[in-house]
Amino acid sequence: MTVELETANNHGGGEAVTALELLQREKECGSITTFSSQLDRALKGGLPVGKVTEICGAPGVGKTQLCLQLSVDVQVPLSFGGLEGQVIFMDTEGSFVLQRVGDVAAAVVRHFSLVAEDGEQKDAMQTFDMESILSNIFLVRCHDYVELLAELHLLPDFLRDQPRVRLLVIDSVAFPFRQQLDDLSLRTRLLQGLAQQLVSIATRHNIAVVITNQMTTRLQDSQSHLVPALGEIWGHASTTRILLQWEGSRQVAAIVKSPCCMDTAVQYHITSEGFRDVNQPENSDQPEIPLTERRSL
Amino acid sequence: MVWDQLPLPSRIRSALQRTHLKSVREVLSLPAVDVQRLTGLAQPEVHQLLTVAAAVCRRHAPLTVLQLQRGECRRCESGLRLSVSCPVLDGLLRGGLPVGGITELSGPSGAGKTQLALQISLSVQYPVEHGGLGAGALYICTEDSFPIRRLQQMISEQAILRSEVPPSVISGLHFSDHVYIEHAADLDSLQVCLSRRAPVLLAAGLVRLIVVDSVAALFRSEFQTEDWLERNKQLLTFSTMLHQLSQEFTTPVLCINQQESHGAVGSSSGPLSSSVTPALGLAWANQVMMRLMMLRHQTTVSRGDQSSTLRRLEVVFAPHLARSKRDVGVWREGVRGVPVLE
């Protein structure tokens, strides 16, 4: 069975690949661990490289924390099964705080120092330290949506010069697009263009694209529901959507859209070290909660 | 914007001159297909135009976090913090208020929010080496009149509150001269104050802290539920203005909010007269970088000849802080955290 892949831009013409080749390519792409083994398991390995993943949630639930964790995790050396890649972090809200990145990086270095076994891993730890981790994170600060769009126009050239980048984070896409943009139809068209750009960057440069989104309220049947912001059309931008939410005092990560994973939810919490599992020794055989048993969004 | 100044071929330049587009920002705020339609250029030329426009628009090339940490970019996130004049509370906040973004201080009335805001309006005036920012504060009052007597009392006791600072430094600071007080009765006058008065004071370096006491006007249901869109728009305009000022002048912004309960994010303050307030509550929370809450307790705590009702200052959320709290007392000299006993 042959699948004809036609690229819609002027970089290369149509290319025919088999479904098997596509599957192999996907397997080789790899994924970025979240450092929460339950979430990694639910995502079948972690955040997929070559795809766009959206993280939504209310303020303070941990979206930026997960992004910071991924920015360090993408750098884990190959000998530990990591991608040894670099990251571009586009911060639109000013929530990228140096102190916090330091915490997360230090904890990851500590963890791998303890588990390093063979010579190759111990060698890798010689160069996997705080300084190298900080030097592999490129920070771009965007003050409004025009600056964000500008940075995305310049991204392909930057990525050609920096082939080791394996992760692009935009935290958040919602913030700049919900300010100063009164013309909603223009906003929708800009977001559609943005979505296409992100997919193209993810596939062409073999990068995991992670975007964060805010929540908004929608009135349905005279009841207000929390839904991801930026409208329904934006909902199609990402391959996978992870919803972070509070359930009482617990924090839950729900995978609400994914081509390969069942709708599941896992509990997590943010520690001084970063994004982590919640230790549940009693329930260790049943960490995941099927989404159908929970109240729907 | 004169298109001649851009490194573009003349064909693209003349196409641009035929349009109504006047700046690189205008070009970049349109979808690429719109630019193509307006200019009549071919797609590769539009791509070239957008890339050149983007390069002009960009403030500086991406820096690594290591470079940031080494202070290689003055205008970027530097980890600078504004101390709140109490080592216990500075410890809770890992240094103090961040200089970019909006910090919200909410809590029921009488909790001591204004007390803390007054204290921070004084601590900003200390030099950087003593945790301040070496400039004054713009204090915008929307509710009651400004508590001038309490401020004077706190000023007279600064030597006691900040006993670690050399007395010569303290006596050299003319505190009351550098707290600029404005009254704004409603949202409109609040916007006017932010768009006219604030930029002047900030640009002149006279002020490096903006306090809004309080933002309750944003949530007051003066309008019908149908005006929710209008209210939401006003809220966004207001918060956008605060963000722009904060970013342009690396100035901390402290917004005081009335909140009766610790509800989950999105729950509203005060009497729930409409279903509008939770939605506005969430819209506002999305604009806030750091949310602190001050609560009042039943017990009292004493120090020397003074006694105070115990309060608690809590971090509800912040990108760099754990959800923790400290007990707090409000004294003659100001707000002090109770040291954590091991």
XYZ file of C-alpha atoms in Angstrom:
639
model
C 0.000 0.000 0.000
C 1.496 3.282 -1.072
C 0.590 6.590 0.507
C 1.296 9.652 -1.569
C 2.713 12.446 0.521
C 2.405 15.826 -1.149
C 4.037 18.712 0.604
C 1.999 21.886 0.204
C 4.941 24.264 0.087
C 7.690 24.844 -2.438
C 10.336 22.900 -0.529
C 10.416 19.663 -2.401
C 7.752 18.061 -4.524
C 5.523 15.053 -3.902
C 7.077 12.056 -2.292
C 5.665 8.572 -2.081
C 6.260 6.638 1.153
C 4.789 3.441 2.409
C 2.834 3.311 5.629
C 5.552 1.054 7.069
C 8.211 3.665 6.346
C 6.067 6.297 8.057
C 5.710 4.072 11.110
C 9.451 3.464 11.258
C 10.151 7.175 10.943
C 7.785 7.877 13.814
C 9.450 5.295 16.023
C 12.854 6.804 15.280
C 11.663 10.285 16.141
C 11.713 9.621 19.805
C 10.000 11.436 22.605
C 10.864 13.678 25.515
C 10.294 12.349 29.005
C 8.211 14.460 31.363
C 9.929 12.999 34.444
C 6.545 11.747 35.568
C 6.704 8.048 34.708
C 2.924 7.776 34.792
C 2.449 10.607 32.324
C 5.239 9.215 30.150
C 3.540 5.840 30.159
C 0.175 7.385 29.288
C 1.864 9.219 26.388
C 3.592 6.019 25.258
C 7.056 7.305 26.048
C 6.721 11.031 26.459
C 6.083 14.100 24.368
C 6.500 13.138 20.741
C 9.182 14.709 18.566
C 7.895 15.838 15.189
C 4.449 16.661 16.533
C 2.669 19.591 18.136
C 1.465 19.068 21.704
C -0.721 21.545 23.540
C -0.809 21.917 27.311
C -3.834 23.765 28.678
C -4.863 24.682 32.171
C -5.934 27.396 34.560
C -3.365 29.806 36.034
C -1.010 28.229 38.534
C -1.769 24.616 37.662
C 1.697 23.864 36.315
C 1.866 24.528 32.553
C 5.075 26.553 32.746
C 6.505 24.031 35.203
C 5.986 21.191 32.740
C 7.561 23.295 29.976
C 10.605 24.029 32.135
C 10.884 20.326 32.949
C 10.754 19.389 29.265
C 13.369 22.049 28.471
C 15.795 20.233 30.742
C 14.642 16.707 29.892
C 15.233 17.169 26.158
C 18.949 17.588 26.981
C 19.372 14.215 28.721
C 22.407 12.480 27.153
C 21.935 9.763 24.528
C 23.594 7.196 26.759
C 20.696 7.559 29.184
C 18.132 7.241 26.401
C 17.616 10.976 26.077
C 17.708 13.137 22.980
C 20.717 15.291 23.947
C 19.008 18.157 22.200
C 18.694 21.910 22.612
C 15.543 23.916 23.184
C 14.096 27.269 22.097
C 11.815 28.676 24.767
C 9.518 31.468 23.572
C 8.190 33.234 26.634
C 5.241 35.559 26.044
C 4.132 36.033 29.637
C 7.399 36.658 31.442
C 6.948 33.508 33.504
C 10.352 32.050 32.626
C 12.237 32.597 35.877
C 15.957 31.843 36.087
C 15.763 30.646 39.681
C 13.250 27.978 38.785
C 15.122 26.640 35.752
C 18.112 26.301 38.050
C 16.079 24.184 40.507
C 14.818 21.853 37.783
C 18.222 21.520 36.100
C 20.019 20.783 39.372
C 17.509 18.047 40.249
C 17.864 16.355 36.855
C 21.671 16.407 37.094
C 21.473 14.935 40.615
C 19.132 12.190 39.442
C 21.327 11.075 36.551
C 24.522 11.314 38.610
C 22.996 8.774 40.976
C 21.789 6.339 38.292
C 24.876 6.495 36.037
C 26.129 2.937 35.666
C 28.497 2.168 32.848
C 31.507 4.097 31.609
C 29.622 5.757 28.771
C 27.041 7.191 31.153
C 29.666 8.345 33.625
C 31.524 10.056 30.773
C 28.312 11.764 29.704
C 27.866 13.150 33.224
C 31.202 14.966 32.872
C 29.576 17.361 30.450
C 25.945 17.166 31.595
C 25.982 19.809 34.303
C 24.162 23.009 35.237
C 26.237 25.238 32.992
C 25.814 23.091 29.922
C 22.086 22.747 30.544
C 21.629 26.505 30.769
C 23.738 27.015 27.664
C 21.432 24.745 25.633
C 18.258 26.706 26.360
C 17.655 29.608 23.964
C 15.261 32.111 25.470
C 13.181 34.408 23.297
C 10.985 36.961 25.010
C 7.980 38.117 22.970
C 6.041 41.114 24.248
C 3.065 40.870 21.909
C 1.671 38.742 19.101
C 3.551 40.668 16.394
C 6.877 39.863 18.062
C 5.821 36.215 18.377
C 4.920 36.029 14.685
C 8.195 37.737 13.806
C 10.209 35.206 15.794
C 8.404 32.358 14.065
C 9.277 33.834 10.647
C 12.934 33.854 11.671
C 12.845 30.407 13.227
C 13.603 28.288 10.116
C 16.875 30.157 9.541
C 17.796 29.811 13.209
C 17.040 26.078 13.144
C 19.241 25.607 10.075
C 22.115 27.148 12.045
C 21.299 25.174 15.197
C 20.535 21.626 14.095
C 20.662 20.260 17.635
C 17.365 21.878 18.626
C 14.808 19.166 19.415
C 12.196 21.172 21.303
C 10.322 24.411 20.716
C 8.224 25.742 23.586
C 5.778 28.629 23.242
C 4.497 29.659 26.700
C 1.855 30.750 26.053
C 0.232 31.185 22.671
C -2.980 32.414 24.300
C -1.604 35.388 26.223
C -0.475 37.608 23.326
C -3.344 36.611 21.038
C -5.993 37.549 23.582
C -4.663 41.057 24.051
C -5.024 43.946 21.619
C -6.584 41.732 18.961
C -10.198 42.829 18.790
C -10.731 41.592 15.262
C -11.633 37.976 15.967
C -11.662 36.906 12.331
C -8.135 38.259 11.884
C -7.135 36.437 15.041
C -8.557 33.183 13.710
C -6.685 33.548 10.421
C -3.423 34.423 12.161
C -3.835 31.418 14.446
C -4.526 29.147 11.487
C -1.349 30.353 9.799
C 0.504 29.902 13.070
C -0.794 26.354 13.457
C 0.404 25.449 9.951
C 3.813 26.979 10.646
C 4.159 24.978 13.850
C 3.278 21.675 12.168
C 5.719 22.446 9.367
C 8.509 23.294 11.819
C 7.816 20.139 13.822
C 7.973 17.813 10.835
C 10.589 19.510 8.661
C 13.120 20.014 11.467
C 12.199 16.973 13.532
C 11.316 18.961 16.618
C 8.791 18.514 19.411
C 6.629 21.621 19.490
C 4.960 22.310 22.838
C 2.501 25.176 23.177
C 0.583 26.257 26.245
C -2.936 27.606 26.246
C -5.116 29.314 28.832
C -8.622 28.365 29.841
C -11.739 30.394 29.327
C -15.349 29.969 30.304
C -18.098 29.081 27.922
C -21.788 29.192 28.709
C -23.536 25.995 27.757
C -27.051 25.125 28.879
C -26.912 28.101 31.288
C -23.896 26.550 33.037
C -20.392 27.796 32.661
C -17.720 25.316 31.613
C -13.959 25.671 31.566
C -12.670 25.152 28.048
C -9.322 25.796 26.355
C -9.038 29.341 25.006
C -8.526 30.530 21.417
C -11.631 28.901 20.032
C -12.590 25.605 18.494
C -10.601 26.040 15.279
C -7.409 26.337 17.328
C -8.312 22.968 18.855
C -7.182 21.385 15.587
C -3.684 22.864 15.771
C -2.194 20.250 18.022
C -1.897 16.490 17.603
C -2.064 15.883 21.327
C -3.774 17.978 23.974
C -2.957 17.603 27.648
C -5.231 19.279 30.140
C -3.821 20.114 33.564
C -6.425 20.708 36.233
C -7.141 20.756 39.920
C -9.437 18.157 41.411
C -9.854 19.375 44.936
C -6.327 19.370 46.273
C -5.008 16.951 43.635
C -3.425 17.933 40.350
C -4.386 15.814 37.391
C -2.987 15.666 33.852
C -5.620 14.451 31.412
C -4.791 13.468 27.839
C -7.891 14.675 26.076
C -6.820 14.392 22.475
C -4.314 12.002 21.037
C -4.087 9.834 17.938
C -2.377 6.990 19.727
C -3.187 7.153 23.405
C -6.427 6.342 25.128
C -8.032 9.206 26.993
C -6.417 8.805 30.375
C -5.611 10.953 33.354
C -2.752 10.721 35.803
C -2.018 12.511 39.003
C 1.064 14.722 39.284
C 2.472 17.360 41.553
C 5.052 20.112 41.344
C 7.879 19.747 43.821
C 10.917 21.906 44.437
C 12.628 19.665 41.868
C 10.062 20.027 39.125
C 7.191 18.096 37.550
C 6.810 14.726 39.236
C 4.600 11.725 39.878
C 2.677 11.546 43.066
C 3.921 8.499 44.955
C 1.037 6.142 45.485
C 2.471 2.983 47.040
C -0.966 1.538 47.806
C -2.396 2.092 44.341
C 0.747 1.363 42.362
C -1.057 -1.169 40.202
C -3.728 1.300 39.128
C -2.172 4.706 38.553
C -4.252 5.714 35.567
C -7.858 6.770 35.664
C -9.793 6.083 32.453
C -11.273 9.360 31.346
C -14.737 7.943 30.769
C -15.129 7.365 34.492
C -14.491 10.997 35.264
C -16.750 13.908 34.657
C -16.352 15.089 31.124
C -15.068 18.525 30.118
C 8.450 53.680 8.257
C 10.311 54.413 5.100
C 10.593 51.226 3.072
C 13.850 52.483 1.519
C 15.589 51.817 4.808
C 14.989 48.086 4.548
C 17.369 45.796 2.662
C 14.794 44.848 0.047
C 14.880 44.720 -3.744
C 13.239 47.721 -5.411
C 10.440 45.583 -6.817
C 9.262 44.681 -3.308
C 9.719 48.243 -2.094
C 7.574 49.739 -4.827
C 4.914 47.089 -4.269
C 4.829 48.107 -0.594
C 4.602 51.770 -1.412
C 1.454 51.084 -3.421
C -0.263 49.660 -0.322
C -1.562 51.380 2.808
C 0.976 49.565 4.983
C 3.110 52.000 6.926
C 5.331 49.926 9.218
C 6.984 46.534 9.613
C 4.580 45.805 12.469
C 1.606 46.310 10.158
C 3.120 43.926 7.631
C 3.757 41.312 10.309
C 0.302 41.532 11.866
C -1.347 40.280 8.701
C -1.535 36.695 7.521
C 0.943 36.037 4.708
C -1.845 35.533 2.177
C -3.211 39.015 2.952
C 0.221 40.529 2.380
C 0.450 38.658 -0.893
C -2.934 39.933 -1.980
C -2.216 43.541 -1.003
C 1.214 43.719 -2.625
C 0.622 41.431 -5.593
C 4.023 39.886 -4.984
C 4.888 36.229 -5.529
C 5.117 33.936 -2.542
C 8.956 33.776 -2.308
C 9.062 37.584 -2.380
C 6.459 37.790 0.398
C 8.566 35.325 2.369
C 11.629 37.528 1.854
C 9.668 40.618 2.902
C 8.376 38.959 6.065
C 11.819 37.709 7.021
C 13.362 41.158 6.628
C 10.455 42.771 8.509
C 10.791 40.221 11.306
C 14.524 40.877 11.634
C 13.818 44.597 12.045
C 11.077 43.957 14.583
C 13.158 41.662 16.724
C 14.851 43.331 19.678
C 17.815 40.982 19.862
C 18.814 37.483 18.769
C 17.935 34.569 21.043
C 20.208 34.393 24.066
C 21.052 31.275 26.004
C 19.935 31.114 29.610
C 23.607 30.908 30.596
C 24.223 34.252 28.930
C 21.193 35.675 30.759
C 22.453 34.410 34.064
C 25.765 36.119 33.403
C 23.887 39.372 32.874
C 24.687 39.679 29.188
C 21.325 41.253 28.431
C 20.367 44.213 30.553
C 16.721 44.362 29.608
C 15.980 40.698 30.077
C 14.948 38.603 33.022
C 17.761 39.172 35.428
C 16.395 37.758 38.635
C 16.152 41.245 40.131
C 13.679 41.381 42.999
C 12.104 44.108 45.116
C 12.462 43.298 48.812
C 9.347 43.751 50.948
C 11.414 44.946 53.923
C 11.070 41.734 55.923
C 13.614 38.901 55.722
C 10.982 36.256 56.561
C 8.647 37.395 53.783
C 11.545 37.908 51.368
C 12.433 34.300 52.128
C 8.889 33.200 51.281
C 9.139 35.070 47.975
C 12.736 34.033 47.224
C 13.908 37.606 47.188
C 10.778 39.717 46.881
C 8.512 40.972 44.120
C 9.646 40.185 40.567
C 10.280 43.319 38.521
C 8.270 42.144 35.528
C 4.634 41.109 35.467
C 1.659 41.672 37.732
C 1.675 40.533 41.357
C -1.753 40.288 42.912
C -2.327 40.539 46.656
C -5.823 39.462 47.559
C -7.685 38.729 50.741
C -10.672 39.811 52.827
C -10.918 43.342 54.133
C -8.889 44.079 57.227
C -6.330 41.395 56.438
C -3.509 43.897 56.075
C -3.055 44.131 52.312
C -2.841 47.920 52.276
C -0.351 47.745 55.147
C 1.944 45.549 53.092
C 1.483 47.722 50.001
C 2.464 50.824 51.978
C 5.516 49.030 53.275
C 6.579 48.032 49.778
C 6.082 51.642 48.641
C 8.787 52.523 51.127
C 11.093 49.581 50.498
C 11.288 50.424 46.771
C 13.009 53.685 47.705
C 16.044 52.004 49.235
C 19.107 51.594 47.017
C 19.484 48.308 45.135
C 22.094 46.995 47.553
C 19.466 47.222 50.300
C 16.783 45.443 48.299
C 15.063 48.468 46.784
C 15.083 49.915 43.301
C 16.258 53.424 44.145
C 13.057 55.157 43.072
C 9.595 55.997 44.378
C 6.154 54.471 44.105
C 2.975 55.417 42.273
C 0.121 54.509 44.608
C -3.285 54.565 42.933
C -6.221 54.480 45.366
C -9.632 53.533 44.079
C -11.508 52.807 47.279
C -10.943 54.817 50.443
C -8.758 57.836 50.757
C -5.062 57.204 51.063
C -4.027 56.274 54.650
C -1.552 59.124 54.917
C -1.229 58.980 58.683
C -0.340 55.300 58.670
C 2.268 55.990 55.997
C 3.790 58.737 58.140
C 3.876 56.402 61.103
C 5.634 53.711 59.080
C 8.111 56.271 57.752
C 8.995 57.376 61.266
C 9.650 53.753 62.269
C 11.738 52.725 59.261
C 14.918 52.691 61.334
C 13.324 50.027 63.548
C 11.939 47.954 60.684
C 15.154 48.149 58.680
C 17.631 47.969 61.532
C 20.212 46.357 59.253
C 20.440 49.457 57.038
C 22.882 52.197 58.151
C 20.902 55.063 59.755
C 22.610 57.555 57.474
C 21.070 55.846 54.455
C 17.606 55.905 56.006
C 17.766 59.543 57.069
C 18.939 60.448 53.562
C 15.771 59.025 52.006
C 12.879 61.494 51.968
C 10.211 58.826 51.871
C 7.069 60.932 51.729
C 8.395 62.932 48.772
C 8.571 59.813 46.672
C 5.166 58.227 47.169
C 3.006 59.660 44.381
C -0.626 59.298 45.362
C -3.417 59.278 42.824
C -7.115 58.771 43.341
C -9.188 57.048 40.682
C -12.841 56.446 41.452
C -13.624 54.100 38.582
C -12.161 52.066 35.763
C -12.095 54.962 33.299
C -10.088 57.263 35.541
C -7.827 54.323 36.370
C -7.045 53.910 32.655
C -6.404 57.638 32.326
C -3.989 57.569 35.248
C -2.101 54.639 33.746
C -1.938 56.076 30.260
C -1.033 59.667 31.216
C 0.479 59.995 34.662
C 2.300 56.690 35.052
C 4.469 56.818 31.894
C 5.665 60.320 32.780
C 6.755 59.306 36.276
C 8.304 56.061 35.063
C 10.188 57.639 32.175
C 11.627 60.272 34.485
C 12.903 57.518 36.790
C 10.916 58.951 39.678
C 8.923 55.799 40.200
C 9.700 52.095 39.979
C 6.671 50.550 41.583
C 3.015 50.816 40.676
C 0.431 49.916 43.299
C -3.263 49.692 42.413
C -5.382 49.595 45.579
C -7.627 47.995 44.535
C -8.719 46.368 41.287
C -12.144 45.507 42.703
C -13.638 48.029 40.241
C -12.887 45.479 37.500
C -15.300 43.020 39.039
C -18.036 45.233 40.347
C -21.263 44.292 38.647
C -22.421 47.788 37.764
C -23.498 46.485 34.418
C -25.907 43.822 33.302
C -24.692 40.349 32.457
C -25.031 41.134 28.742
C -22.231 43.656 29.035
C -19.790 40.884 29.859
C -17.941 41.352 26.574
C -17.440 45.021 27.342
C -16.272 44.282 30.887
C -13.867 41.635 29.620
C -12.483 44.062 27.078
C -11.949 46.726 29.733
C -10.217 44.222 31.965
C -7.872 43.251 29.141
C -7.143 46.857 28.204
C -6.323 47.630 31.813
C -4.071 44.625 32.318
C -2.350 45.130 28.950
C -1.485 48.681 29.967
C -0.031 47.422 33.242
C 2.027 44.776 31.447
C 3.385 47.253 28.941
C 4.431 49.670 31.664
C 5.926 46.860 33.699
C 7.957 45.544 30.777
C 9.064 48.836 29.315
C 10.314 50.221 32.622
C 11.212 46.927 34.432
C 8.837 47.943 37.162
C 6.967 45.665 39.575
C 3.194 46.103 39.578
C 1.211 45.229 42.708
C -2.573 44.945 42.415
C -4.672 44.587 45.525
C -7.866 42.608 45.175
C -10.742 41.986 47.556
C -11.426 38.315 47.923
C -13.619 36.738 50.538
C -12.487 33.164 50.197
C -9.737 30.891 49.002
C -11.886 29.537 46.218
C -10.404 27.746 43.238
C -9.123 29.977 40.482
C -12.064 31.403 38.646
C -14.257 31.791 41.691
C -15.263 35.310 42.408
C -15.138 37.765 45.228
C -17.926 39.017 47.426
C -21.622 38.531 46.827
C -22.185 36.512 43.680
C -24.747 38.760 42.130
C -24.189 37.429 38.654
C -22.501 34.599 36.852
C -20.256 37.179 35.207
C -17.807 37.514 38.066
C -16.321 33.991 37.941
C -15.607 34.432 34.239
C -13.993 37.816 34.859
C -12.128 36.276 37.769
C -10.548 33.731 35.447
C -9.842 36.357 32.782
C -8.039 38.441 35.408
C -6.174 35.446 36.886
C -4.795 34.692 33.416
C -3.103 38.135 33.485
C -1.467 37.672 36.861
C 2.009 36.228 37.184
C 2.121 35.889 40.940
C -0.875 35.620 43.241
C -0.512 36.143 46.984
C -3.227 35.913 49.578
C -3.375 37.492 53.010
C -5.743 36.090 55.593
C -6.609 37.112 59.086
C -6.656 34.663 61.973
C -8.276 34.595 65.373
C -5.122 34.360 67.446
C -2.842 37.173 68.475
C 0.903 37.367 68.605
C 2.995 39.717 70.748
C 6.378 41.335 70.486
C 7.653 43.477 73.310
C 4.937 45.967 74.191
C 2.945 45.377 71.010
C 0.402 42.790 70.115
C -1.138 42.046 66.744
C -3.823 39.845 65.295
C -2.080 37.054 63.477
C -2.212 37.055 59.715
C -0.964 34.641 57.137
C 0.621 35.505 53.801
C 0.306 32.709 51.295
C 1.684 32.095 47.823
C -1.275 30.869 45.785
C 0.712 30.587 42.575
C 3.952 31.847 41.047
C 6.225 30.331 38.405
C 9.195 30.134 40.753
C 7.640 29.575 44.181
C 6.136 26.669 46.020
C 2.663 27.067 47.541
C 3.819 28.018 50.987
C 2.866 30.464 53.700
C 4.202 32.490 56.564
C 2.576 33.831 59.672
C 2.590 37.593 59.749
C 2.057 40.314 62.318
C 1.166 43.934 61.661
C 3.076 46.224 63.993
C 3.649 49.931 64.469
C 6.742 49.730 62.303
C 5.116 47.650 59.630
C 4.394 44.125 58.471
C 6.733 41.435 59.710
C 6.702 37.733 59.133
C 6.983 35.516 62.169
C 10.222 33.550 61.841
C 9.646 29.868 61.106
C 10.617 27.753 64.099
C 12.680 24.679 63.244
